[in-house]
Amino acid sequence: MNIPTMIQLRGYLTLTVRGEHVEAFINSVVDAGIPVWDVIPTGTQSAEFKLLLRDFKGLRPFLKRTGCRTRIKERSGYPFKLRRLWKRKAFVLGIVLFFAILTALSSMVWNIEVEGNESIAAEDILDAAKQEGIYPYQWIFKLQSMDKLSGSLASRLDGVSWVGVERNGTRIRIQVVEASVPKKPPLQSPRHLISTQDAVITYIYAEKGLPKVQINSRVKKGDVLISGILGDEENSEMIVAKGEVKGLVWHEYDIEVPLVKTRKVYTGEGKKRSYLVLGDRAVQLWGYGEVPYSQQEMLTYYDPLTWRSRALPFGWMTEKIMEVTEVQHTITEEEAKKEGIEGARRDILAKYGTDSRFVSQKILHEKKENGKVYMKVLFEVEETIAKELPIVYNQGE
């Protein structure tokens, strides 16, 4: 038998019928034009079938005529679902209110982010955006198109070459590209380039100014290397001397290195303390008791709670107390000398520039005493020796 259309929307019943004339009952229903389907015999005097909800009352004459009885086994379709929901009006109202509130909240601007600004304050950009209707808790449907907002913000903000406005859900991102303004070089007074140390000149390049020394010249600390005064006594001009000067410099180091090294090693034993942080106070929750370690190190981890990428004034703090022990190991005299010289080299590079070049080194004196190695080492280093010195007016050189 053909199944009627839209049975879910119209609603239908699954019925069981019992009696001596079940077959006559079903045939008479079909002959009367009432659609039934899925007719299944369930016994010698029983059957099961489905029909539309609207046709259920029309079965009564056929039941009387055949002496059969029927029972509703199952109700299906939207009419029955709506009836069940109507009995639970409070629940339905709650669902409707929930989706209404959710729709309202998702139709508002909740967060505004500003990116790309360096010299322009974010507060100024947010103020300009507020004048264009972009602010928290604003209805999204009240906003202009993103292209119009970009153009309006660009006209309101000084010092920008481009402004982009992008909306992603309830978040609006404002991207700013600041206009590149060439930086004016700072005004400098006339100056010399002088030597920072006693040295022998190995390289000189005068970009501006008058060179006063040559390669292989010996200079003392404070000597003028490149003069900022051009011309003679009658016709002179003072400028900012620029250039690069390198020279051989000698550094003498007294080095002391112990032969027995002591370092800390973690034993693997440890203890944890946990705290609940509220503002500037911490309440300990776990890890009470004395720490049984004679030597220890403590590491502190703080994990604040965040909301919308903002750290809240409370969170969780963990202190990890680890037991350490000291381990000694002995190095050879040669290892101690190498370690001392490497340490002196690192110190020279840190003080006088990483472009310094070691030309030679010479151990002037060494001895081993009281478990230590003592050395006096002379390093010959090529390094930059020029620094600026302002010229006082009428002082000359």
Tab-separated table of C-alpha atoms in Angstrom:
chain	number	residue	atom	x	y	z
A	1	MET	CA	0.000	0.000	0.000
A	2	ASN	CA	1.142	3.532	-0.757
A	3	ILE	CA	2.300	5.657	2.154
A	4	PRO	CA	0.636	9.097	2.258
A	5	THR	CA	2.797	12.201	1.863
A	6	MET	CA	4.095	14.293	4.811
A	7	ILE	CA	3.102	11.731	7.421
A	8	GLN	CA	5.453	13.291	10.005
A	9	LEU	CA	3.867	16.690	9.604
A	10	ARG	CA	0.284	15.316	9.636
A	11	GLY	CA	0.885	12.775	12.396
A	12	TYR	CA	0.129	9.047	12.287
A	13	LEU	CA	-0.674	6.139	14.611
A	14	THR	CA	0.548	2.585	14.880
A	15	LEU	CA	-2.484	0.421	15.842
A	16	THR	CA	-3.035	-3.187	16.829
A	17	VAL	CA	-6.414	-4.789	16.027
A	18	ARG	CA	-7.821	-8.014	17.485
A	19	GLY	CA	-10.919	-10.071	16.598
A	20	GLU	CA	-12.278	-12.943	14.548
A	21	HIS	CA	-12.729	-10.757	11.468
A	22	VAL	CA	-9.473	-8.806	11.368
A	23	GLU	CA	-9.059	-9.321	7.632
A	24	ALA	CA	-12.626	-8.143	6.935
A	25	PHE	CA	-12.012	-5.050	9.097
A	26	ILE	CA	-8.863	-4.043	7.219
A	27	ASN	CA	-10.501	-4.679	3.822
A	28	SER	CA	-13.507	-2.572	4.715
A	29	VAL	CA	-11.250	0.293	5.858
A	30	VAL	CA	-9.314	0.189	2.609
A	31	ASP	CA	-12.520	0.003	0.571
A	32	ALA	CA	-13.738	3.128	2.331
A	33	GLY	CA	-10.696	5.033	1.004
A	34	ILE	CA	-8.886	5.334	4.310
A	35	PRO	CA	-5.106	4.923	3.658
A	36	VAL	CA	-3.389	2.306	5.794
A	37	TRP	CA	0.152	0.948	5.366
A	38	ASP	CA	2.692	-1.392	6.944
A	39	VAL	CA	-0.010	-4.008	7.647
A	40	ILE	CA	1.681	-6.868	9.557
A	41	PRO	CA	-0.163	-9.973	10.868
A	42	THR	CA	0.851	-10.587	14.506
A	43	GLY	CA	-1.291	-13.693	15.078
A	44	THR	CA	-4.267	-15.690	13.780
A	45	GLN	CA	-6.694	-13.051	15.067
A	46	SER	CA	-4.501	-9.930	15.326
A	47	ALA	CA	-2.630	-7.526	13.116
A	48	GLU	CA	-0.745	-4.278	13.229
A	49	PHE	CA	-0.986	-1.326	10.823
A	50	LYS	CA	-0.509	2.427	10.514
A	51	LEU	CA	-2.867	5.218	9.535
A	52	LEU	CA	-3.094	8.995	9.651
A	53	LEU	CA	-4.205	10.691	12.842
A	54	ARG	CA	-7.184	12.376	11.155
A	55	ASP	CA	-8.622	8.975	10.073
A	56	PHE	CA	-8.588	7.402	13.544
A	57	LYS	CA	-12.148	8.437	14.500
A	58	GLY	CA	-13.473	7.074	11.227
A	59	LEU	CA	-12.610	3.488	12.303
A	60	ARG	CA	-15.477	3.223	14.820
A	61	PRO	CA	-18.221	2.054	12.350
A	62	PHE	CA	-15.949	-0.648	10.957
A	63	LEU	CA	-15.027	-1.883	14.451
A	64	LYS	CA	-18.709	-2.232	15.398
A	65	ARG	CA	-19.554	-4.007	12.183
A	66	THR	CA	-16.725	-6.590	12.465
A	67	GLY	CA	-16.641	-6.900	16.253
A	68	CYS	CA	-12.930	-6.084	16.422
A	69	ARG	CA	-11.109	-4.051	18.990
A	70	THR	CA	-8.153	-1.757	18.412
A	71	ARG	CA	-5.448	-0.253	20.593
A	72	ILE	CA	-2.970	2.533	19.955
A	73	LYS	CA	0.540	1.144	20.116
A	74	GLU	CA	2.562	4.233	19.122
A	75	ARG	CA	1.987	7.910	18.281
A	76	SER	CA	4.337	9.530	15.768
A	77	GLY	CA	4.725	12.901	14.067
A	78	TYR	CA	4.931	16.579	14.929
A	79	PRO	CA	1.379	17.007	16.317
A	80	PHE	CA	2.182	14.650	19.194
A	81	LYS	CA	5.590	16.258	19.810
A	82	LEU	CA	4.008	19.699	19.986
A	83	ARG	CA	1.381	18.401	22.380
A	84	ARG	CA	4.045	16.991	24.679
A	85	LEU	CA	5.958	20.253	24.576
A	86	TRP	CA	2.791	22.213	25.352
A	87	LYS	CA	2.424	20.231	28.559
A	88	ARG	CA	5.890	21.454	29.549
A	89	LYS	CA	5.374	25.152	28.831
A	90	ALA	CA	7.961	26.303	31.387
A	91	PHE	CA	10.644	24.148	29.777
A	92	VAL	CA	9.757	25.383	26.299
A	93	LEU	CA	9.748	28.990	27.510
A	94	GLY	CA	13.180	28.489	29.059
A	95	ILE	CA	14.570	27.128	25.788
A	96	VAL	CA	13.087	30.028	23.840
A	97	LEU	CA	14.513	32.569	26.303
A	98	PHE	CA	17.917	30.854	26.222
A	99	PHE	CA	18.172	31.058	22.446
A	100	ALA	CA	16.808	34.611	22.471
A	101	ILE	CA	19.470	35.716	24.977
A	102	LEU	CA	22.167	33.796	23.093
A	103	THR	CA	21.137	35.474	19.850
A	104	ALA	CA	21.157	38.891	21.524
A	105	LEU	CA	24.620	38.352	23.043
A	106	SER	CA	26.045	37.132	19.753
A	107	SER	CA	24.665	40.259	18.063
A	108	MET	CA	26.773	42.621	20.197
A	109	VAL	CA	30.404	43.760	20.078
A	110	TRP	CA	32.250	42.348	23.086
A	111	ASN	CA	35.924	42.890	22.389
A	112	ILE	CA	37.934	45.445	20.379
A	113	GLU	CA	41.589	44.804	19.568
A	114	VAL	CA	44.087	47.331	18.212
A	115	GLU	CA	47.159	46.118	16.318
A	116	GLY	CA	50.076	47.734	14.530
A	117	ASN	CA	50.223	50.984	16.489
A	118	GLU	CA	53.579	52.084	17.855
A	119	SER	CA	53.649	55.864	18.258
A	120	ILE	CA	49.855	56.342	18.312
A	121	ALA	CA	48.252	55.467	21.655
A	122	ALA	CA	45.670	52.688	21.616
A	123	GLU	CA	43.353	54.896	23.692
A	124	ASP	CA	43.295	57.515	20.907
A	125	ILE	CA	42.401	54.850	18.341
A	126	LEU	CA	39.619	53.491	20.583
A	127	ASP	CA	38.251	57.015	21.115
A	128	ALA	CA	38.133	57.577	17.349
A	129	ALA	CA	36.464	54.190	16.907
A	130	LYS	CA	33.856	55.083	19.549
A	131	GLN	CA	32.941	58.206	17.593
A	132	GLU	CA	32.274	55.926	14.623
A	133	GLY	CA	30.045	53.667	16.736
A	134	ILE	CA	32.608	50.946	17.503
A	135	TYR	CA	32.569	50.267	21.232
A	136	PRO	CA	31.806	47.338	23.555
A	137	TYR	CA	28.122	46.303	23.869
A	138	GLN	CA	27.217	47.997	20.589
A	139	TRP	CA	24.735	46.138	18.368
A	140	ILE	CA	26.484	44.664	15.361
A	141	PHE	CA	23.600	45.495	13.001
A	142	LYS	CA	24.060	49.192	13.852
A	143	LEU	CA	27.624	49.228	12.540
A	144	GLN	CA	28.449	50.557	9.106
A	145	SER	CA	30.198	48.367	6.588
A	146	MET	CA	33.800	47.513	7.407
A	147	ASP	CA	35.081	49.425	4.360
A	148	LYS	CA	33.302	52.625	5.418
A	149	LEU	CA	34.565	52.270	8.991
A	150	SER	CA	38.127	51.828	7.719
A	151	GLY	CA	37.934	55.019	5.680
A	152	SER	CA	36.308	57.013	8.497
A	153	LEU	CA	38.906	55.946	11.036
A	154	ALA	CA	41.769	56.739	8.664
A	155	SER	CA	40.421	60.284	8.243
A	156	ARG	CA	40.030	60.758	12.005
A	157	LEU	CA	43.535	59.570	12.954
A	158	ASP	CA	46.609	61.635	12.241
A	159	GLY	CA	49.850	59.924	11.310
A	160	VAL	CA	48.357	56.787	9.747
A	161	SER	CA	48.600	55.639	6.140
A	162	TRP	CA	46.029	52.833	6.353
A	163	VAL	CA	43.404	51.532	8.788
A	164	GLY	CA	41.680	48.175	8.447
A	165	VAL	CA	38.594	47.078	10.382
A	166	GLU	CA	37.714	43.395	10.528
A	167	ARG	CA	34.897	41.675	12.422
A	168	ASN	CA	35.124	38.077	13.566
A	169	GLY	CA	31.987	37.113	15.467
A	170	THR	CA	31.652	39.448	18.455
A	171	ARG	CA	35.267	40.648	18.178
A	172	ILE	CA	36.443	43.612	16.111
A	173	ARG	CA	40.098	43.993	15.157
A	174	ILE	CA	41.475	47.382	14.120
A	175	GLN	CA	44.758	47.178	12.219
A	176	VAL	CA	46.796	50.359	11.879
A	177	VAL	CA	49.698	51.096	9.554
A	178	GLU	CA	51.417	54.252	10.705
A	179	ALA	CA	52.790	56.710	8.200
A	180	SER	CA	56.556	56.547	7.963
A	181	VAL	CA	58.007	59.904	8.945
A	182	PRO	CA	61.740	60.238	8.312
A	183	LYS	CA	63.618	60.756	11.528
A	184	LYS	CA	65.631	63.925	11.752
A	185	PRO	CA	69.235	63.280	12.732
A	186	PRO	CA	70.059	64.764	16.129
A	187	LEU	CA	72.046	67.965	16.075
A	188	GLN	CA	75.652	67.344	17.033
A	189	SER	CA	78.283	69.781	18.119
A	190	PRO	CA	81.729	69.694	16.423
A	191	ARG	CA	83.969	67.001	17.828
A	192	HIS	CA	87.261	65.106	17.497
A	193	LEU	CA	87.898	61.402	17.524
A	194	ILE	CA	90.447	60.631	20.242
A	195	SER	CA	92.208	57.487	21.428
A	196	THR	CA	90.707	55.532	24.305
A	197	GLN	CA	93.986	53.719	25.123
A	198	ASP	CA	97.713	53.609	24.491
A	199	ALA	CA	98.110	51.747	21.207
A	200	VAL	CA	99.910	51.304	17.887
A	201	ILE	CA	97.694	52.283	14.936
A	202	THR	CA	96.898	49.405	12.561
A	203	TYR	CA	93.962	50.846	10.578
A	204	ILE	CA	92.510	54.330	10.051
A	205	TYR	CA	89.623	55.496	7.891
A	206	ALA	CA	88.555	59.144	8.085
A	207	GLU	CA	85.036	59.613	6.695
A	208	LYS	CA	84.935	63.224	7.870
A	209	GLY	CA	87.718	65.197	9.447
A	210	LEU	CA	91.496	65.471	9.246
A	211	PRO	CA	93.609	62.368	10.142
A	212	LYS	CA	96.321	63.206	12.688
A	213	VAL	CA	98.022	59.807	12.864
A	214	GLN	CA	99.260	57.140	10.461
A	215	ILE	CA	99.527	53.370	10.507
A	216	ASN	CA	102.236	52.132	12.898
A	217	SER	CA	102.103	55.414	14.835
A	218	ARG	CA	102.205	55.139	18.609
A	219	VAL	CA	99.429	57.030	20.400
A	220	LYS	CA	98.586	57.624	24.005
A	221	LYS	CA	95.202	57.713	25.651
A	222	GLY	CA	93.507	61.040	24.794
A	223	ASP	CA	95.519	61.798	21.634
A	224	VAL	CA	93.525	63.199	18.706
A	225	LEU	CA	93.182	60.597	15.955
A	226	ILE	CA	90.870	62.422	13.526
A	227	SER	CA	90.468	66.146	14.009
A	228	GLY	CA	87.156	67.956	13.655
A	229	ILE	CA	88.904	71.250	12.732
A	230	LEU	CA	89.592	71.830	9.042
A	231	GLY	CA	91.716	74.601	7.555
A	232	ASP	CA	94.333	76.854	9.097
A	233	GLU	CA	94.278	79.407	11.897
A	234	GLU	CA	92.861	82.142	9.666
A	235	ASN	CA	90.264	80.058	7.799
A	236	SER	CA	88.999	77.127	9.823
A	237	GLU	CA	85.800	75.121	10.016
A	238	MET	CA	84.700	72.850	12.824
A	239	ILE	CA	82.811	69.658	11.919
A	240	VAL	CA	81.789	66.358	13.470
A	241	ALA	CA	84.688	64.006	12.829
A	242	LYS	CA	83.667	60.533	11.688
A	243	GLY	CA	85.677	57.454	10.923
A	244	GLU	CA	87.139	54.220	12.242
A	245	VAL	CA	90.491	53.679	13.916
A	246	LYS	CA	91.959	50.414	15.149
A	247	GLY	CA	95.121	49.764	17.049
A	248	LEU	CA	97.161	47.162	18.892
A	249	VAL	CA	96.450	47.329	22.624
A	250	TRP	CA	98.032	45.341	25.442
A	251	HIS	CA	95.939	43.951	28.305
A	252	GLU	CA	97.575	42.335	31.320
A	253	TYR	CA	95.426	39.917	33.337
A	254	ASP	CA	96.047	38.276	36.710
A	255	ILE	CA	94.246	34.939	36.486
A	256	GLU	CA	93.356	32.628	39.372
A	257	VAL	CA	91.700	29.228	38.757
A	258	PRO	CA	90.983	26.559	41.434
A	259	LEU	CA	91.900	22.959	40.568
A	260	VAL	CA	88.968	21.560	42.543
A	261	LYS	CA	85.540	22.540	41.182
A	262	THR	CA	82.333	22.341	43.185
A	263	ARG	CA	78.947	22.236	41.492
A	264	LYS	CA	75.389	21.584	42.583
A	265	VAL	CA	73.541	18.452	41.427
A	266	TYR	CA	69.843	17.631	41.848
A	267	THR	CA	69.257	14.376	43.751
A	268	GLY	CA	65.776	13.818	42.321
A	269	GLU	CA	64.045	14.283	45.660
A	270	GLY	CA	61.580	17.124	45.933
A	271	LYS	CA	58.474	18.532	47.531
A	272	LYS	CA	55.645	20.713	46.268
A	273	ARG	CA	53.604	23.429	47.913
A	274	SER	CA	50.407	24.692	46.350
A	275	TYR	CA	48.828	28.084	46.999
A	276	LEU	CA	45.620	29.849	46.036
A	277	VAL	CA	46.560	33.423	45.099
A	278	LEU	CA	44.048	36.181	45.845
A	279	GLY	CA	45.404	39.579	44.879
A	280	ASP	CA	48.709	40.076	46.685
A	281	ARG	CA	48.089	37.256	49.148
A	282	ALA	CA	48.653	33.511	48.837
A	283	VAL	CA	46.814	30.878	50.877
A	284	GLN	CA	48.646	27.550	51.179
A	285	LEU	CA	46.440	24.544	50.450
A	286	TRP	CA	48.836	21.585	50.199
A	287	GLY	CA	52.420	20.730	51.047
A	288	TYR	CA	52.544	21.501	54.756
A	289	GLY	CA	55.396	20.254	56.886
A	290	GLU	CA	59.097	20.884	57.328
A	291	VAL	CA	61.481	20.571	54.386
A	292	PRO	CA	63.893	17.716	55.238
A	293	TYR	CA	66.702	18.890	52.958
A	294	SER	CA	69.875	20.540	54.218
A	295	GLN	CA	70.583	22.012	50.763
A	296	GLN	CA	67.763	22.973	48.460
A	297	GLU	CA	66.617	25.153	45.602
A	298	MET	CA	63.139	26.509	45.070
A	299	LEU	CA	61.340	27.185	41.789
A	300	THR	CA	58.083	29.147	41.771
A	301	TYR	CA	55.404	28.840	39.078
A	302	TYR	CA	52.408	31.171	38.941
A	303	ASP	CA	49.407	30.427	36.729
A	304	PRO	CA	46.850	33.277	36.824
A	305	LEU	CA	43.283	32.766	35.692
A	306	THR	CA	42.504	34.652	32.480
A	307	TRP	CA	39.357	35.948	30.862
A	308	ARG	CA	39.463	37.122	27.255
A	309	SER	CA	43.299	37.157	27.345
A	310	ARG	CA	43.289	39.340	30.483
A	311	ALA	CA	44.990	38.110	33.641
A	312	LEU	CA	42.675	38.157	36.656
A	313	PRO	CA	43.995	39.073	40.139
A	314	PHE	CA	43.816	35.491	41.362
A	315	GLY	CA	45.195	32.164	40.293
A	316	TRP	CA	47.287	29.178	41.300
A	317	MET	CA	50.892	29.176	42.501
A	318	THR	CA	53.182	26.153	42.930
A	319	GLU	CA	56.505	26.073	44.741
A	320	LYS	CA	58.808	23.197	43.839
A	321	ILE	CA	61.510	22.553	46.438
A	322	MET	CA	64.305	20.341	45.123
A	323	GLU	CA	67.116	18.753	47.096
A	324	VAL	CA	70.620	19.483	45.829
A	325	THR	CA	74.007	18.182	46.776
A	326	GLU	CA	77.504	19.445	46.047
A	327	VAL	CA	79.814	17.362	43.875
A	328	GLN	CA	83.531	18.070	43.571
A	329	HIS	CA	85.737	17.191	40.641
A	330	THR	CA	89.386	17.911	40.002
A	331	ILE	CA	90.793	19.348	36.800
A	332	THR	CA	94.349	19.226	35.541
A	333	GLU	CA	96.734	22.161	35.555
A	334	GLU	CA	96.519	22.458	31.772
A	335	GLU	CA	92.707	22.516	31.935
A	336	ALA	CA	92.871	25.225	34.582
A	337	LYS	CA	95.218	27.357	32.443
A	338	LYS	CA	92.977	26.948	29.396
A	339	GLU	CA	89.883	27.833	31.400
A	340	GLY	CA	91.526	30.939	32.850
A	341	ILE	CA	92.742	32.190	29.482
A	342	GLU	CA	89.333	31.605	27.863
A	343	GLY	CA	87.667	33.531	30.678
A	344	ALA	CA	90.053	36.471	30.156
A	345	ARG	CA	89.379	36.424	26.400
A	346	ARG	CA	85.628	36.552	26.989
A	347	ASP	CA	86.111	39.480	29.359
A	348	ILE	CA	88.135	41.407	26.772
A	349	LEU	CA	85.508	40.821	24.063
A	350	ALA	CA	82.738	41.939	26.429
A	351	LYS	CA	84.582	45.144	27.406
A	352	TYR	CA	86.129	46.210	24.113
A	353	GLY	CA	83.792	44.796	21.478
A	354	THR	CA	83.215	41.470	19.788
A	355	ASP	CA	85.036	42.713	16.678
A	356	SER	CA	88.308	42.745	18.612
A	357	ARG	CA	90.991	40.392	17.239
A	358	PHE	CA	93.527	38.568	19.387
A	359	VAL	CA	96.995	38.890	17.849
A	360	SER	CA	99.051	37.094	20.496
A	361	GLN	CA	99.183	36.115	24.136
A	362	LYS	CA	102.097	35.516	26.475
A	363	ILE	CA	102.173	33.980	29.936
A	364	LEU	CA	104.506	36.227	31.934
A	365	HIS	CA	104.333	34.257	35.156
A	366	GLU	CA	102.608	31.141	36.476
A	367	LYS	CA	102.583	29.063	39.639
A	368	LYS	CA	100.558	26.391	41.411
A	369	GLU	CA	99.792	27.038	45.073
A	370	ASN	CA	97.087	26.073	47.611
A	371	GLY	CA	95.122	24.062	45.067
A	372	LYS	CA	94.983	26.927	42.569
A	373	VAL	CA	96.786	27.969	39.401
A	374	TYR	CA	97.986	31.590	39.282
A	375	MET	CA	98.981	33.274	36.029
A	376	LYS	CA	99.880	36.697	34.688
A	377	VAL	CA	99.004	36.841	30.994
A	378	LEU	CA	99.653	39.606	28.464
A	379	PHE	CA	97.194	39.790	25.537
A	380	GLU	CA	97.951	41.739	22.354
A	381	VAL	CA	94.610	42.719	20.816
A	382	GLU	CA	93.592	44.702	17.758
A	383	GLU	CA	90.510	46.700	18.696
A	384	THR	CA	88.622	49.912	17.955
A	385	ILE	CA	90.215	52.716	19.959
A	386	ALA	CA	88.358	55.860	18.763
A	387	LYS	CA	85.763	57.789	20.745
A	388	GLU	CA	84.192	61.221	20.305
A	389	LEU	CA	85.269	64.352	22.168
A	390	PRO	CA	83.249	67.592	21.771
A	391	ILE	CA	85.260	70.650	20.670
A	392	VAL	CA	84.944	73.640	22.967
A	393	TYR	CA	84.698	76.882	20.997
A	394	ASN	CA	88.002	78.752	20.668
A	395	GLN	CA	89.836	75.946	22.436
A	396	GLY	CA	91.503	74.661	19.283
A	397	GLU	CA	93.124	71.263	19.457
